[in-house]
PDB file of C-alpha atoms in Angstrom:
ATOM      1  CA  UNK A 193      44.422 -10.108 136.567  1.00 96.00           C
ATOM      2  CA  UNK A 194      41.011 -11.153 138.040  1.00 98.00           C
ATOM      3  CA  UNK A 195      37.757  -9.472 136.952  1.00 98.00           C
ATOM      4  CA  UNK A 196      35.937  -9.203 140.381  1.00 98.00           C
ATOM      5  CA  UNK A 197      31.877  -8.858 140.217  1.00 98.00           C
ATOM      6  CA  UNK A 198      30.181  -7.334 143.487  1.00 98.00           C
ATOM      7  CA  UNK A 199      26.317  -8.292 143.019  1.00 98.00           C
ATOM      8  CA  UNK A 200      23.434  -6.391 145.185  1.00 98.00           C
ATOM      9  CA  UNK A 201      24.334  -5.359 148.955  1.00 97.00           C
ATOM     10  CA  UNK A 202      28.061  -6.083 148.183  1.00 97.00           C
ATOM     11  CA  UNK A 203      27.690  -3.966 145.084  1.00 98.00           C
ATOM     12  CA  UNK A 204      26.136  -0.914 147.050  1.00 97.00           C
ATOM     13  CA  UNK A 205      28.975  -1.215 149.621  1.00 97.00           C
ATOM     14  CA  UNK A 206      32.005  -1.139 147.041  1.00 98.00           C
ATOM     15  CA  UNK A 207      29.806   1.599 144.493  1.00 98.00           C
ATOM     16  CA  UNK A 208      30.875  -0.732 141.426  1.00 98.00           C
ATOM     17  CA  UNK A 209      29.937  -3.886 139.820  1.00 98.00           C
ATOM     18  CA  UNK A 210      33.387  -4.844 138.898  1.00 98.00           C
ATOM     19  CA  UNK A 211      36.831  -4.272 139.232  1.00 98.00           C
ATOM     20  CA  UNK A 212      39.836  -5.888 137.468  1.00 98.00           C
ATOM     21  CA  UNK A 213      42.501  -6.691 140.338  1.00 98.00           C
ATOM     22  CA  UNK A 214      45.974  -8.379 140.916  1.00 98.00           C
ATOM     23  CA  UNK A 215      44.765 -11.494 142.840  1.00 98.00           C
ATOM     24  CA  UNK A 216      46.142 -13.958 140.945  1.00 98.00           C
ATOM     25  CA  UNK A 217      47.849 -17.091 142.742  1.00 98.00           C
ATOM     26  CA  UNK A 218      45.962 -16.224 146.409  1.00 98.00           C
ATOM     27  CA  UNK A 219      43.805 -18.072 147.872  1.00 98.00           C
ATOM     28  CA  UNK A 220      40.082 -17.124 148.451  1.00 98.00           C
ATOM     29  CA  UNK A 221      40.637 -16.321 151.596  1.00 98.00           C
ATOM     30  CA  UNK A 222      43.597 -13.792 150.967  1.00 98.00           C
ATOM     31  CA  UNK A 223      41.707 -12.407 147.999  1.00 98.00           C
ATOM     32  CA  UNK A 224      38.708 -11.765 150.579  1.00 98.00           C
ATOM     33  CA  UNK A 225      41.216  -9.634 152.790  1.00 98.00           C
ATOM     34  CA  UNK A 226      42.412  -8.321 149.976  1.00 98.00           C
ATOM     35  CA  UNK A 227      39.087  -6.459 149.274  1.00 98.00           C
ATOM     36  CA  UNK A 228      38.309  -5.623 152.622  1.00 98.00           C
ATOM     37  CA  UNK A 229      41.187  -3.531 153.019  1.00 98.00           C
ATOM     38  CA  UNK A 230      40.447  -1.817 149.634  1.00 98.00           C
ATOM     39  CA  UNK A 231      36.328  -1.711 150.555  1.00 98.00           C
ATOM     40  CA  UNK A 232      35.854  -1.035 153.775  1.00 98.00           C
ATOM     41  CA  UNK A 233      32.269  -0.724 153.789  1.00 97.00           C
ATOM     42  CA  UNK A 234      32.106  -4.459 152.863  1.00 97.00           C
ATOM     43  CA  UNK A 235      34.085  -6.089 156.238  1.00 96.00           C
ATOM     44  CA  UNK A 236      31.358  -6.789 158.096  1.00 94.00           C
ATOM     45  CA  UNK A 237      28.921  -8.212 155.271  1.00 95.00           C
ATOM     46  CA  UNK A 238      32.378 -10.742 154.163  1.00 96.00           C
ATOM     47  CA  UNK A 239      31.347 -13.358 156.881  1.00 95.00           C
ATOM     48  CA  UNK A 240      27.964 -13.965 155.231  1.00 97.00           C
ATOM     49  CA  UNK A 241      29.083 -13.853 151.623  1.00 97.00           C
ATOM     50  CA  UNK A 242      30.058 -16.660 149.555  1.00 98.00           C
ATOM     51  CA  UNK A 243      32.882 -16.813 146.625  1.00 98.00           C
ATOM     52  CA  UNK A 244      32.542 -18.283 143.180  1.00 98.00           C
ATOM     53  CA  UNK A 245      35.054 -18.713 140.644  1.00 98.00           C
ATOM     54  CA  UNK A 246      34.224 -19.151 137.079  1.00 98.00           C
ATOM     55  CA  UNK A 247      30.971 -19.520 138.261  1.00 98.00           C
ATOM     56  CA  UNK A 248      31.074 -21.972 140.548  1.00 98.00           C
ATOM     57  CA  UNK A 249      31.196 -22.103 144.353  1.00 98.00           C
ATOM     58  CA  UNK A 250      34.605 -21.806 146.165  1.00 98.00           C
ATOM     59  CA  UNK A 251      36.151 -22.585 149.361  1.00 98.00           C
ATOM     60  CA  UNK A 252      38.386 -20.236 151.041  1.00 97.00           C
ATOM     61  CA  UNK A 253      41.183 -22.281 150.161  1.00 98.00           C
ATOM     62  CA  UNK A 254      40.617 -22.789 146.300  1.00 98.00           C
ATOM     63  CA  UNK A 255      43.421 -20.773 144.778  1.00 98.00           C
ATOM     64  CA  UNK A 256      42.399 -17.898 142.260  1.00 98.00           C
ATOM     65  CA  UNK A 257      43.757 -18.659 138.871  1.00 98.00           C
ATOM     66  CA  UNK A 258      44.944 -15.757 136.741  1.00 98.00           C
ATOM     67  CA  UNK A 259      42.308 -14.308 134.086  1.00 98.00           C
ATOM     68  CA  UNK A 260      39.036 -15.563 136.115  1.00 98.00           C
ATOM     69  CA  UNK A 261      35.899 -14.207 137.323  1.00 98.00           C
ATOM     70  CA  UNK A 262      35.430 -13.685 141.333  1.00 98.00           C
ATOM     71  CA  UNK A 263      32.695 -12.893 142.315  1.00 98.00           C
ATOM     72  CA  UNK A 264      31.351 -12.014 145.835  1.00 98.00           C
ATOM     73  CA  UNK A 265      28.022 -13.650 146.124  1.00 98.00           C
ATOM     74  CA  UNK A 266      26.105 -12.075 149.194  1.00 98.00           C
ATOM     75  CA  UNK A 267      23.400 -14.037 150.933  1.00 98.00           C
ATOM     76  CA  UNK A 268      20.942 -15.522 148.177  1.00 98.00           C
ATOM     77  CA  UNK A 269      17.252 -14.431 147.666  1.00 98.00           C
ATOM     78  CA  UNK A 270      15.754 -16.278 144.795  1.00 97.00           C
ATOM     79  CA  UNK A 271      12.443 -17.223 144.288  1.00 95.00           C
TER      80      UNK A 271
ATOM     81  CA  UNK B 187      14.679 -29.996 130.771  1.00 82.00           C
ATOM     82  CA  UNK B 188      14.878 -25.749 130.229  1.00 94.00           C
ATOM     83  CA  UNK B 189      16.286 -22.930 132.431  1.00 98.00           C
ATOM     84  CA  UNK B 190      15.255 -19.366 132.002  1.00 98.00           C
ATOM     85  CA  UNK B 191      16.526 -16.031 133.402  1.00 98.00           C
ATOM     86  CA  UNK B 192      14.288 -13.369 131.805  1.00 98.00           C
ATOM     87  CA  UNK B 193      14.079  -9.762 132.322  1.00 98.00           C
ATOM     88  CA  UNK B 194       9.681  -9.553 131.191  1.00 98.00           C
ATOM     89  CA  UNK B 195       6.892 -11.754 132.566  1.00 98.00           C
ATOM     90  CA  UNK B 196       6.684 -15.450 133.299  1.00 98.00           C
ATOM     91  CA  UNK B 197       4.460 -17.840 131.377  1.00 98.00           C
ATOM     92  CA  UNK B 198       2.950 -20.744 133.076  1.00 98.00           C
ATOM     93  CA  UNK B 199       1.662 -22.069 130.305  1.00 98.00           C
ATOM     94  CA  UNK B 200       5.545 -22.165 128.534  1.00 98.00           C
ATOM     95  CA  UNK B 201       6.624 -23.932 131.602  1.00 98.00           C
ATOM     96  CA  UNK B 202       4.044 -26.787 131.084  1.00 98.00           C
ATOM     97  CA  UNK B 203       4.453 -27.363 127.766  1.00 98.00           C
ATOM     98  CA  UNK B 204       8.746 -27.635 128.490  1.00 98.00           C
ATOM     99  CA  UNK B 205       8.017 -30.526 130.572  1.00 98.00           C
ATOM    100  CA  UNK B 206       4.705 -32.070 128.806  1.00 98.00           C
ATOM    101  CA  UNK B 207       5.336 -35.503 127.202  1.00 98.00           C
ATOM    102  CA  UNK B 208       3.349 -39.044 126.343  1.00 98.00           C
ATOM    103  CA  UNK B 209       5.014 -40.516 129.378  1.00 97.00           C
ATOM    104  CA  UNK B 210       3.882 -38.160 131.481  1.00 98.00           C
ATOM    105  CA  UNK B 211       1.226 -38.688 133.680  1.00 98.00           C
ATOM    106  CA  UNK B 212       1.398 -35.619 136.146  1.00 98.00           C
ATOM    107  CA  UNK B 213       2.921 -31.699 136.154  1.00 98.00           C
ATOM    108  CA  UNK B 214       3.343 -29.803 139.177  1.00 98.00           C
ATOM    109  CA  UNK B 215       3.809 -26.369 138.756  1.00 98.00           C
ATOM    110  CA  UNK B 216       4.707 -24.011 141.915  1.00 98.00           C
ATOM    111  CA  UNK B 217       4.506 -20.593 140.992  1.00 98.00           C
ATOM    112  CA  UNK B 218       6.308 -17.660 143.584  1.00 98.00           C
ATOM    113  CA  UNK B 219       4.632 -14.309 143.713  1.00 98.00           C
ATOM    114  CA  UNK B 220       5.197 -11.025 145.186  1.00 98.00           C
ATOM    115  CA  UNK B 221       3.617 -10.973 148.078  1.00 97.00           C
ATOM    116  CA  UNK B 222       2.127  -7.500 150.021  1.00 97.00           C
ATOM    117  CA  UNK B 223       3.800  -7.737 153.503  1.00 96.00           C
ATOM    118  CA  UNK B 224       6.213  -9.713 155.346  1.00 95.00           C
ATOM    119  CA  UNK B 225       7.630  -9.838 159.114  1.00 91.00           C
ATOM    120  CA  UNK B 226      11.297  -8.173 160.059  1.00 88.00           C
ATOM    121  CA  UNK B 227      11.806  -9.441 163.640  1.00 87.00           C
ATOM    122  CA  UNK B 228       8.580  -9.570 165.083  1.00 88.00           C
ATOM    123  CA  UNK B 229       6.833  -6.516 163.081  1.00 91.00           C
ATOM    124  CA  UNK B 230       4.394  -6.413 160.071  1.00 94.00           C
ATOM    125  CA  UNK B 231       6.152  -4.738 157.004  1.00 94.00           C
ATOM    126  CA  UNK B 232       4.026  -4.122 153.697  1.00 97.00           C
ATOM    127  CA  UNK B 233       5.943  -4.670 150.692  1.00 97.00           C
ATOM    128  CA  UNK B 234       5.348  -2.557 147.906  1.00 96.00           C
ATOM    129  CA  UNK B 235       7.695  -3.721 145.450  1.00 97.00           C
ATOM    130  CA  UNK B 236      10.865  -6.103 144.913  1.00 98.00           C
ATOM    131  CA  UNK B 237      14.137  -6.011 142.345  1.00 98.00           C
ATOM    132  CA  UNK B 238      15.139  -9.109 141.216  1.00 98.00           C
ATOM    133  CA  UNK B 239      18.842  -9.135 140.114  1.00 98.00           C
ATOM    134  CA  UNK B 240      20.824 -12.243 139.106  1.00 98.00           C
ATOM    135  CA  UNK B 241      24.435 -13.348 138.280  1.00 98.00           C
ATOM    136  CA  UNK B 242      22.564 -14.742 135.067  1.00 98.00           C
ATOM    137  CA  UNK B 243      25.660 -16.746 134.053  1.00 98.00           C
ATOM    138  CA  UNK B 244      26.133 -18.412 137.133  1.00 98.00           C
ATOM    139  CA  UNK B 245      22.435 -18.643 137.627  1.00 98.00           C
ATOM    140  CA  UNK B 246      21.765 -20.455 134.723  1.00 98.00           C
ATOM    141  CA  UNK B 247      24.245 -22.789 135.723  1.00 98.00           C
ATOM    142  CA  UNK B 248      23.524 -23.486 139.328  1.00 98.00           C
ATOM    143  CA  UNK B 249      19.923 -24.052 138.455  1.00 98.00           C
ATOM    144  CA  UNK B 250      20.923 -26.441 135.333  1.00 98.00           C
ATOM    145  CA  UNK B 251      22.859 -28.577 137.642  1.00 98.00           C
ATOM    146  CA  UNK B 252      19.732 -28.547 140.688  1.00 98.00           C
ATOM    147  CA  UNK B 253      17.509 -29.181 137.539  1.00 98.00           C
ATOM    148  CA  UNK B 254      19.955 -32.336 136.352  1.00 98.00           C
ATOM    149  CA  UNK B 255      20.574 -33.382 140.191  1.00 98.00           C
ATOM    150  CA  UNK B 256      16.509 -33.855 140.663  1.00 98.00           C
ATOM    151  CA  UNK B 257      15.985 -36.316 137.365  1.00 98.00           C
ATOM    152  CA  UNK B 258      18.794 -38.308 139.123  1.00 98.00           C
ATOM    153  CA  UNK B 259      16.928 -38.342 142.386  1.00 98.00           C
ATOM    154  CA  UNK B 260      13.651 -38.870 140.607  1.00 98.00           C
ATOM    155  CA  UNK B 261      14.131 -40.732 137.692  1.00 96.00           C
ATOM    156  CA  UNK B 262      11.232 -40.141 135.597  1.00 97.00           C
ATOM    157  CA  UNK B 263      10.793 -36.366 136.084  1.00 98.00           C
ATOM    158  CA  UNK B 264      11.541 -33.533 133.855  1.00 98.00           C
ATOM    159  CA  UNK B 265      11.599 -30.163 135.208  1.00 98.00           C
ATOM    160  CA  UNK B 266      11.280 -26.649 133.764  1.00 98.00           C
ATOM    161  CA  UNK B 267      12.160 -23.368 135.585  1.00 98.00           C
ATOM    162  CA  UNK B 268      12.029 -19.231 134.758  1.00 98.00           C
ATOM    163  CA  UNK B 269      13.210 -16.831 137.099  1.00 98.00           C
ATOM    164  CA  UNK B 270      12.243 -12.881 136.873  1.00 98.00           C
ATOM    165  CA  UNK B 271      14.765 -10.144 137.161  1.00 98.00           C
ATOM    166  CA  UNK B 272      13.697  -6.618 137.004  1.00 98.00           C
ATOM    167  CA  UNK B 273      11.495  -4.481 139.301  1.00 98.00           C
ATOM    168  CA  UNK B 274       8.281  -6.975 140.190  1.00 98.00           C
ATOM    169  CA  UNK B 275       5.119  -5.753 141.452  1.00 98.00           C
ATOM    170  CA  UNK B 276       2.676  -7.365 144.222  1.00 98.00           C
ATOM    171  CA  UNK B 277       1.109 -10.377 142.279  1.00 98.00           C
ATOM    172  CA  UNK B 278       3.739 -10.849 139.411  1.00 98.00           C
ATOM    173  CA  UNK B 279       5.302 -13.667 138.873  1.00 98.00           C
ATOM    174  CA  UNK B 280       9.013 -14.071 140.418  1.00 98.00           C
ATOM    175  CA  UNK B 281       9.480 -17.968 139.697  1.00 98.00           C
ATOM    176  CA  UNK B 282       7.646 -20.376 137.905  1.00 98.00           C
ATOM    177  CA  UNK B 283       8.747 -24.590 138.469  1.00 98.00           C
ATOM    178  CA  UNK B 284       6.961 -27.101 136.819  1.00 98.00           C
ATOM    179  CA  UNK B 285       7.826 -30.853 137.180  1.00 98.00           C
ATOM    180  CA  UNK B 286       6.182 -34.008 135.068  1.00 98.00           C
ATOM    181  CA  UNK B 287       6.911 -37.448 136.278  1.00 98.00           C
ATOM    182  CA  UNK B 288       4.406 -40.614 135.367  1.00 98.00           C
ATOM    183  CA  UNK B 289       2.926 -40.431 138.550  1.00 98.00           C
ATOM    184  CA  UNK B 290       1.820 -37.361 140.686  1.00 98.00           C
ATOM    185  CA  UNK B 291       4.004 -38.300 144.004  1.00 98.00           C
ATOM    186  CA  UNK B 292       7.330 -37.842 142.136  1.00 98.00           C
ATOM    187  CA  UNK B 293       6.229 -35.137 140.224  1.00 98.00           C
ATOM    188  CA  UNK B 294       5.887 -33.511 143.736  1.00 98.00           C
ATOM    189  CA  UNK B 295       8.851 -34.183 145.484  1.00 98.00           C
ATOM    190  CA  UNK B 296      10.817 -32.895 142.325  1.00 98.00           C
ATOM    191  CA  UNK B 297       8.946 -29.532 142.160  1.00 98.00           C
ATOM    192  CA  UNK B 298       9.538 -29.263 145.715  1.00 98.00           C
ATOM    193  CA  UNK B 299      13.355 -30.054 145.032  1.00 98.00           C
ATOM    194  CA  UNK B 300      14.244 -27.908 142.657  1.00 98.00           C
ATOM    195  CA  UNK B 301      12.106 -24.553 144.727  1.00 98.00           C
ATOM    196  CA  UNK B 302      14.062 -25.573 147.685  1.00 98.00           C
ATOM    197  CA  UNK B 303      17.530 -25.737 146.255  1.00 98.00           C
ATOM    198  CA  UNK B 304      16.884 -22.477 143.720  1.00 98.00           C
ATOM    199  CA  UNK B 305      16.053 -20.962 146.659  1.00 98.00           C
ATOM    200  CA  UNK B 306      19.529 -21.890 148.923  1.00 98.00           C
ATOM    201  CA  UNK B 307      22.233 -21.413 146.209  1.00 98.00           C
ATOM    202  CA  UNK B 308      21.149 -19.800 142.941  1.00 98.00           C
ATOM    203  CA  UNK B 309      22.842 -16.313 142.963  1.00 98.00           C
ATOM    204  CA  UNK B 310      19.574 -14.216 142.619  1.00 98.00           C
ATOM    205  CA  UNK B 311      18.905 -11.228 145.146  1.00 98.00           C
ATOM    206  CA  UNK B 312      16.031  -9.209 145.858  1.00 98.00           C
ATOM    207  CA  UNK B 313      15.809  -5.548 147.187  1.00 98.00           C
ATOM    208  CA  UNK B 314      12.198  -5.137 149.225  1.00 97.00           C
ATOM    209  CA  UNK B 315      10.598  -1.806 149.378  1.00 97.00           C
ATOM    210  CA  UNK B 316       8.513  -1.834 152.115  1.00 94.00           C
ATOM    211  CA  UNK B 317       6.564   0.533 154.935  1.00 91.00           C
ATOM    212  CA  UNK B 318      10.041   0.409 157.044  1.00 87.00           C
ATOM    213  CA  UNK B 319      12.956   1.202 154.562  1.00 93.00           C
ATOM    214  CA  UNK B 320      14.986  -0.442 151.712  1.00 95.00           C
ATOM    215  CA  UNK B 321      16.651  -3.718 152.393  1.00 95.00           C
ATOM    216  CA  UNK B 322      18.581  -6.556 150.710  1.00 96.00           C
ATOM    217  CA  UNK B 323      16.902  -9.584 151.866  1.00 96.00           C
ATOM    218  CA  UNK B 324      19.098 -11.910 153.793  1.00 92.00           C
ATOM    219  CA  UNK B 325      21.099  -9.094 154.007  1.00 88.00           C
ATOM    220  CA  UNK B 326      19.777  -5.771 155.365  1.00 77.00           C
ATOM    221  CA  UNK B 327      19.830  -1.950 154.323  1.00 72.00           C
TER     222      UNK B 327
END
């Protein structure tokens, strides 16, 4: 299982801050498809967004171990 | 070196005194604010609030290792940095930096650093209220 966290615009899209999923072994990529056919609402916010695993920025290749934290990082706003 | 997320007000002053020592010889402290108006496109907007939200975890992390990455690049410097979270109003405090270094020009560049690269990769959003709607910034409605 994966514990995925949706943060701000992503968050309003999917109407939850997390989910627990079966995305285990796929890649970022895949996992992103993945939740745009569950969400909708989020396909045409996934090209801006970034991925981080275990709290740290991922390519869309990195492979999603089992029992981490995805989350869907939409454009940054700090400061 | 210290990192802050917090969910109430800012201090300056605690800032300072994270990155005051005998060897240094200058702090620079930049300080972001909520401001009253912005531009969408070409148009005027007046902001009446923002909501700071962070992925505190990951936060505290990203902007450890920008903190870290600008002592390398500047040896000499120490830098401090609080971010707000919560519902801000115009004139509180959203960030506060503050960078020491023996001499002034480093102290600078380090402050200038760590605002620059907080501001391209730590995960912290804002929601704007403004004259024109509701929007994520960066993002849209």
């Amino acid at each position: 299982m994966v514990r995925v966290l949706y943060f701000a615009g992503a968050r309003d899209r999917t109407g939850t801050s997390s989910e627990d999923l079966d995305l285990a072994g796929r890649s970022v990529g895949a996992a992103l498809a993945a939740l745009a056919e569950r969400h909708p609402r989020l396909r045409d916010v996934l090209p801006i967004c970034r991925v981080a695993v275990n709290q740290s920025f991922a390519s869309s290749d990195h492979v999603v171990p089992d029992g981490c934290e995805l989350a869907l990082i939409p454009p940054v706003a700090g400061g | 070196m210290s990192v802050r997320i917090l969910a109430e007000p800012l201090s300056v002053e605690r800032c300072m005194r994270d990155v005051l020592h005998g060897g240094a010889g200058a702090v620079v402290i930049m300080v972001g604010c909520v401001r009253d108006h912005t531009r969408h496109d070409d148009t005027h907007v007046e902001v009446t609030r923002l909501d700071y939200e962070a992925y505190d975890e990951m936060a505290k992390k990203v902007i450890g290792a920008i903190v870290h990455e600008a002592a390398a690049r500047f040896p000499g410097t120490t830098t401090s940095v609080e971010h707000r979270t919560g519902t801000l109003a115009v004139g509180d405090l959203a960030v506060v930096v503050a960078a020491s270094a023996p001499h002034r020009k480093d102290a600078f560049r380090a402050c200038e650093h760590v605002i620059d690269r907080l501001k391209a990769d730590a995960p912290i959003w804002k929601k704007e209220h403004g004259t024109d709607g509701v929007i994520w910034v960066g993002m849209g409605p």
